[in-house]
Amino acid sequence: MASSSLEDLCFHINMKISNIKKCLLLRDIGKDDSYKTVLHKIQNDVILVHDLLNKMENEVKQQKNLRDLLKEMQKAAERDQKEAQHLLEHIPRYLPKPAQSRAVLKAAEGYDLKQRQTKAVECKSEKKPAKEKKPIKEAALITTEEFESVPAYMKGRITYDQINAVVQELNKAVVGKYKILYQPLKSMSAPVRNLYHRFIEEETKDTKGAFFIVEDDIKAFTQLKLDKRFHSILSILRHCQRVREIRGSGLIRYVIC
């Protein structure tokens, strides 16, 4: 609002207030019928001033809310700027070790060769395509950027490669478990059927649609030691949103995110 407009508004309000004061000073004249018209006009002015003040109060509240919102946006922008500056100053100097990269590449090549061989056999035999396999959700490996963002008190002496080694072992347990769950019961041996029934008993309404494992699954399908370092790595994986926990019935269920 321009300064002239604000001055006009103040003048208008002061005039109305002045009229109200006169009304209070001359209220005794209300007994005189000849002054009733004037008093009625003053009453209307009081109502108008009251409405105008209410509108001004609402406008002030809206401006305060807008100011608070802009302050929050400014703080968020400053935080993002600091994080961006931190990432710029701490760009990783190297990616995962070459040995790990070669292992991943070799596994991918072997998988590709197996796929080509499978397709060749299917073309020769002209059999009907097999039923589509149900997908099994696995946790993604931790990136170097995520590793750098983990607080130092959580990492301690734990290395990047140690964290991703645990991720791979957890994925191995998940795949092992859900391959059994997806098998027909008739094809299972007695020990496998026992595992199947245990898996079913461990499910709850909170795990519906989720892929999860428990410590017994980790023991059954991996060589991991469930020691202090393992639980420290689990804390890092929760921080990086690779797993989350669901507790109940004396079990900790590690859900793949």
CSV table of C-alpha atoms in Angstrom, one decimal:
chain,number,residue,atom,x,y,z
A,1,MET,CA,0.0,0.0,0.0
A,2,ALA,CA,1.4,3.5,-0.9
A,3,SER,CA,2.2,6.0,1.8
A,4,SER,CA,-0.6,8.4,0.7
A,5,SER,CA,-3.1,5.6,0.7
A,6,LEU,CA,-2.0,4.6,4.3
A,7,GLU,CA,-2.3,8.2,5.4
A,8,ASP,CA,-5.8,8.5,3.9
A,9,LEU,CA,-6.8,5.3,5.7
A,10,CYS,CA,-5.5,6.6,9.0
A,11,PHE,CA,-7.3,9.8,8.6
A,12,HIS,CA,-10.5,8.0,7.7
A,13,ILE,CA,-10.2,5.8,10.9
A,14,ASN,CA,-9.4,8.8,13.1
A,15,MET,CA,-12.4,10.6,11.8
A,16,LYS,CA,-14.6,7.6,12.7
A,17,ILE,CA,-13.1,7.4,16.1
A,18,SER,CA,-13.6,11.1,16.7
A,19,ASN,CA,-17.3,10.7,15.8
A,20,ILE,CA,-17.5,7.8,18.3
A,21,LYS,CA,-16.0,10.0,21.0
A,22,LYS,CA,-18.5,12.7,20.3
A,23,CYS,CA,-21.2,10.1,20.6
A,24,LEU,CA,-20.1,9.1,24.0
A,25,LEU,CA,-19.9,12.7,25.1
A,26,LEU,CA,-23.3,13.5,23.9
A,27,ARG,CA,-25.1,10.3,24.6
A,28,ASP,CA,-27.4,12.0,27.0
A,29,ILE,CA,-28.9,13.9,24.1
A,30,GLY,CA,-30.3,10.6,22.8
A,31,LYS,CA,-33.4,11.3,24.9
A,32,ASP,CA,-34.2,14.1,22.5
A,33,ASP,CA,-36.1,12.7,19.5
A,34,SER,CA,-34.6,15.4,17.2
A,35,TYR,CA,-31.1,13.9,17.6
A,36,LYS,CA,-32.0,10.2,17.0
A,37,THR,CA,-31.1,10.5,13.3
A,38,VAL,CA,-27.6,11.8,14.1
A,39,LEU,CA,-27.1,9.0,16.7
A,40,HIS,CA,-28.2,6.4,14.2
A,41,LYS,CA,-25.6,7.6,11.8
A,42,ILE,CA,-22.9,7.5,14.4
A,43,GLN,CA,-24.0,3.9,15.2
A,44,ASN,CA,-23.5,2.9,11.6
A,45,ASP,CA,-20.1,4.5,11.7
A,46,VAL,CA,-19.1,2.4,14.7
A,47,ILE,CA,-20.2,-0.7,12.9
A,48,LEU,CA,-18.2,0.3,9.8
A,49,VAL,CA,-15.1,1.0,11.9
A,50,HIS,CA,-15.4,-2.4,13.6
A,51,ASP,CA,-15.7,-4.2,10.3
A,52,LEU,CA,-12.7,-2.3,8.9
A,53,LEU,CA,-10.5,-3.1,11.9
A,54,ASN,CA,-11.4,-6.8,11.6
A,55,LYS,CA,-10.4,-6.8,7.9
A,56,MET,CA,-7.1,-5.1,8.8
A,57,GLU,CA,-6.5,-7.7,11.5
A,58,ASN,CA,-7.0,-10.5,9.1
A,59,GLU,CA,-4.7,-8.9,6.5
A,60,VAL,CA,-2.0,-8.5,9.2
A,61,LYS,CA,-2.3,-12.2,10.1
A,62,GLN,CA,-2.0,-13.3,6.4
A,63,GLN,CA,1.1,-11.1,6.0
A,64,LYS,CA,2.6,-12.7,9.1
A,65,ASN,CA,1.9,-16.2,7.8
A,66,LEU,CA,3.5,-15.3,4.5
A,67,ARG,CA,6.5,-13.8,6.3
A,68,ASP,CA,7.0,-17.1,8.3
A,69,LEU,CA,6.6,-19.2,5.2
A,70,LEU,CA,9.2,-17.1,3.3
A,71,LYS,CA,11.6,-17.5,6.3
A,72,GLU,CA,11.2,-21.3,6.2
A,73,MET,CA,11.9,-21.3,2.5
A,74,GLN,CA,15.0,-19.2,3.0
A,75,LYS,CA,16.3,-21.7,5.7
A,76,ALA,CA,15.6,-24.6,3.4
A,77,ALA,CA,17.4,-22.9,0.5
A,78,GLU,CA,20.4,-22.2,2.8
A,79,ARG,CA,20.5,-25.8,3.9
A,80,ASP,CA,20.4,-27.1,0.3
A,81,GLN,CA,23.2,-24.7,-0.6
A,82,LYS,CA,25.4,-25.9,2.3
A,83,GLU,CA,24.7,-29.6,1.3
A,84,ALA,CA,25.5,-28.8,-2.3
A,85,GLN,CA,28.7,-27.0,-1.3
A,86,HIS,CA,29.7,-30.0,1.0
A,87,LEU,CA,29.1,-32.5,-1.9
A,88,LEU,CA,31.2,-30.3,-4.2
A,89,GLU,CA,34.0,-30.2,-1.8
A,90,HIS,CA,33.9,-33.9,-1.0
A,91,ILE,CA,33.6,-35.5,-4.5
A,92,PRO,CA,34.8,-39.1,-4.1
A,93,ARG,CA,38.2,-39.6,-5.7
A,94,TYR,CA,37.5,-43.2,-6.7
A,95,LEU,CA,34.6,-45.6,-7.4
A,96,PRO,CA,34.4,-49.1,-6.0
A,97,LYS,CA,37.6,-51.2,-6.3
A,98,PRO,CA,38.4,-52.6,-9.7
A,99,ALA,CA,38.3,-56.2,-8.3
A,100,GLN,CA,34.7,-55.6,-7.3
A,101,SER,CA,33.9,-54.1,-10.7
A,102,ARG,CA,35.4,-57.1,-12.5
A,103,ALA,CA,33.4,-59.4,-10.4
A,104,VAL,CA,30.2,-57.6,-11.2
A,105,LEU,CA,31.1,-57.5,-14.9
A,106,LYS,CA,32.0,-61.2,-14.9
A,107,ALA,CA,28.7,-62.0,-13.3
A,108,ALA,CA,26.8,-59.9,-15.8
A,109,GLU,CA,28.6,-61.6,-18.7
A,110,GLY,CA,27.8,-65.0,-17.3
A,111,TYR,CA,24.2,-64.1,-16.8
A,112,ASP,CA,24.1,-62.8,-20.4
A,113,LEU,CA,25.6,-66.0,-21.8
A,114,LYS,CA,23.1,-68.1,-19.8
A,115,GLN,CA,20.3,-66.0,-21.2
A,116,ARG,CA,21.5,-66.5,-24.8
A,117,GLN,CA,21.8,-70.3,-24.2
A,118,THR,CA,18.4,-70.5,-22.7
A,119,LYS,CA,16.9,-68.6,-25.7
A,120,ALA,CA,18.7,-70.9,-28.1
A,121,VAL,CA,17.3,-74.0,-26.4
A,122,GLU,CA,13.8,-72.6,-26.4
A,123,CYS,CA,14.0,-71.8,-30.1
A,124,LYS,CA,15.2,-75.3,-31.0
A,125,SER,CA,12.7,-77.1,-28.9
A,126,GLU,CA,9.8,-74.7,-29.8
A,127,LYS,CA,8.3,-75.3,-26.4
A,128,LYS,CA,5.8,-73.0,-24.8
A,129,PRO,CA,7.4,-70.1,-22.9
A,130,ALA,CA,7.9,-70.8,-19.2
A,131,LYS,CA,5.7,-69.0,-16.6
A,132,GLU,CA,7.0,-65.6,-15.7
A,133,LYS,CA,9.1,-65.6,-12.6
A,134,LYS,CA,7.9,-63.5,-9.7
A,135,PRO,CA,10.3,-60.7,-9.0
A,136,ILE,CA,12.3,-60.6,-5.7
A,137,LYS,CA,13.1,-57.2,-4.3
A,138,GLU,CA,16.8,-56.7,-3.4
A,139,ALA,CA,18.5,-53.8,-1.7
A,140,ALA,CA,20.6,-51.5,-3.9
A,141,LEU,CA,24.3,-51.1,-3.1
A,142,ILE,CA,25.4,-48.0,-1.2
A,143,THR,CA,26.9,-45.3,-3.4
A,144,THR,CA,30.1,-43.5,-2.5
A,145,GLU,CA,28.1,-40.3,-2.1
A,146,GLU,CA,25.8,-42.0,0.4
A,147,PHE,CA,28.8,-43.4,2.2
A,148,GLU,CA,30.3,-39.9,2.6
A,149,SER,CA,27.0,-38.6,4.0
A,150,VAL,CA,26.9,-41.1,6.8
A,151,PRO,CA,27.8,-39.5,10.1
A,152,ALA,CA,31.3,-40.3,11.3
A,153,TYR,CA,30.0,-41.7,14.7
A,154,MET,CA,28.0,-44.3,12.8
A,155,LYS,CA,30.8,-45.4,10.4
A,156,GLY,CA,33.6,-45.7,12.9
A,157,ARG,CA,36.2,-47.9,11.1
A,158,ILE,CA,33.7,-49.6,8.8
A,159,THR,CA,34.6,-49.3,5.2
A,160,TYR,CA,32.6,-48.7,2.0
A,161,ASP,CA,33.3,-52.3,0.8
A,162,GLN,CA,32.3,-53.9,4.1
A,163,ILE,CA,28.9,-52.2,4.0
A,164,ASN,CA,28.2,-53.3,0.4
A,165,ALA,CA,29.4,-56.9,1.2
A,166,VAL,CA,26.7,-57.0,3.9
A,167,VAL,CA,24.1,-55.7,1.4
A,168,GLN,CA,25.0,-58.5,-1.0
A,169,GLU,CA,24.7,-61.1,1.7
A,170,LEU,CA,21.4,-59.7,2.8
A,171,ASN,CA,20.2,-59.9,-0.8
A,172,LYS,CA,21.4,-63.5,-0.9
A,173,ALA,CA,19.2,-64.3,2.2
A,174,VAL,CA,16.2,-62.5,0.7
A,175,VAL,CA,16.5,-64.4,-2.6
A,176,GLY,CA,17.0,-67.7,-0.9
A,177,LYS,CA,13.9,-67.2,1.3
A,178,TYR,CA,11.5,-66.1,-1.4
A,179,LYS,CA,12.6,-68.7,-3.9
A,180,ILE,CA,11.3,-71.2,-1.4
A,181,LEU,CA,8.1,-69.3,-0.8
A,182,TYR,CA,7.5,-69.2,-4.6
A,183,GLN,CA,8.0,-73.0,-4.9
A,184,PRO,CA,5.1,-75.4,-5.1
A,185,LEU,CA,4.7,-77.3,-1.8
A,186,LYS,CA,4.7,-80.7,-3.6
A,187,SER,CA,8.3,-80.1,-4.9
A,188,MET,CA,9.7,-79.4,-1.4
A,189,SER,CA,11.7,-81.7,0.8
A,190,ALA,CA,10.8,-82.0,4.4
A,191,PRO,CA,13.5,-79.5,5.7
A,192,VAL,CA,12.5,-77.0,3.0
A,193,ARG,CA,8.8,-77.4,3.9
A,194,ASN,CA,9.7,-76.6,7.5
A,195,LEU,CA,11.4,-73.4,6.4
A,196,TYR,CA,8.4,-72.5,4.3
A,197,HIS,CA,6.0,-72.9,7.2
A,198,ARG,CA,8.3,-70.8,9.4
A,199,PHE,CA,8.4,-68.0,6.8
A,200,ILE,CA,4.5,-68.0,6.7
A,201,GLU,CA,4.3,-67.9,10.5
A,202,GLU,CA,6.6,-64.9,10.7
A,203,GLU,CA,4.4,-62.8,8.4
A,204,THR,CA,2.1,-60.2,9.9
A,205,LYS,CA,-0.3,-57.6,8.6
A,206,ASP,CA,2.5,-55.0,8.7
A,207,THR,CA,4.7,-57.1,6.3
A,208,LYS,CA,2.0,-57.6,3.7
A,209,GLY,CA,3.5,-57.0,0.3
A,210,ALA,CA,7.0,-56.4,1.7
A,211,PHE,CA,10.2,-58.5,1.3
A,212,PHE,CA,11.8,-59.1,4.7
A,213,ILE,CA,14.2,-61.5,6.5
A,214,VAL,CA,15.0,-62.3,10.1
A,215,GLU,CA,18.2,-63.3,11.8
A,216,ASP,CA,17.4,-67.0,11.3
A,217,ASP,CA,17.3,-66.4,7.6
A,218,ILE,CA,20.6,-64.6,7.6
A,219,LYS,CA,22.1,-67.6,9.5
A,220,ALA,CA,20.5,-70.1,7.1
A,221,PHE,CA,21.5,-68.5,3.8
A,222,THR,CA,24.7,-66.6,4.5
A,223,GLN,CA,28.0,-66.8,6.4
A,224,LEU,CA,27.5,-63.4,8.1
A,225,LYS,CA,28.4,-63.1,11.8
A,226,LEU,CA,25.7,-61.3,13.7
A,227,ASP,CA,28.1,-59.4,15.8
A,228,LYS,CA,28.5,-55.8,16.9
A,229,ARG,CA,29.9,-54.7,13.5
A,230,PHE,CA,27.0,-56.3,11.7
A,231,HIS,CA,24.5,-54.3,13.7
A,232,SER,CA,26.5,-51.2,13.2
A,233,ILE,CA,26.3,-51.7,9.4
A,234,LEU,CA,22.5,-52.3,9.8
A,235,SER,CA,22.2,-48.9,11.4
A,236,ILE,CA,24.0,-47.4,8.4
A,237,LEU,CA,21.7,-49.3,6.1
A,238,ARG,CA,18.7,-47.9,7.9
A,239,HIS,CA,20.2,-44.4,7.7
A,240,CYS,CA,20.6,-44.9,3.9
A,241,GLN,CA,17.1,-46.3,3.6
A,242,ARG,CA,18.1,-49.7,2.4
A,243,VAL,CA,16.3,-51.6,5.2
A,244,ARG,CA,13.8,-50.8,7.9
A,245,GLU,CA,12.7,-52.7,11.0
A,246,ILE,CA,9.3,-54.2,12.0
A,247,ARG,CA,9.3,-55.6,15.5
A,248,GLY,CA,6.7,-58.0,17.0
A,249,SER,CA,6.3,-61.4,18.5
A,250,GLY,CA,9.9,-61.4,19.7
A,251,LEU,CA,11.3,-60.9,16.2
A,252,ILE,CA,13.1,-58.2,14.3
A,253,ARG,CA,12.0,-58.2,10.7
A,254,TYR,CA,14.5,-56.5,8.3
A,255,VAL,CA,12.4,-55.1,5.5
A,256,ILE,CA,14.1,-54.3,2.1
A,257,CYS,CA,13.3,-50.7,1.1
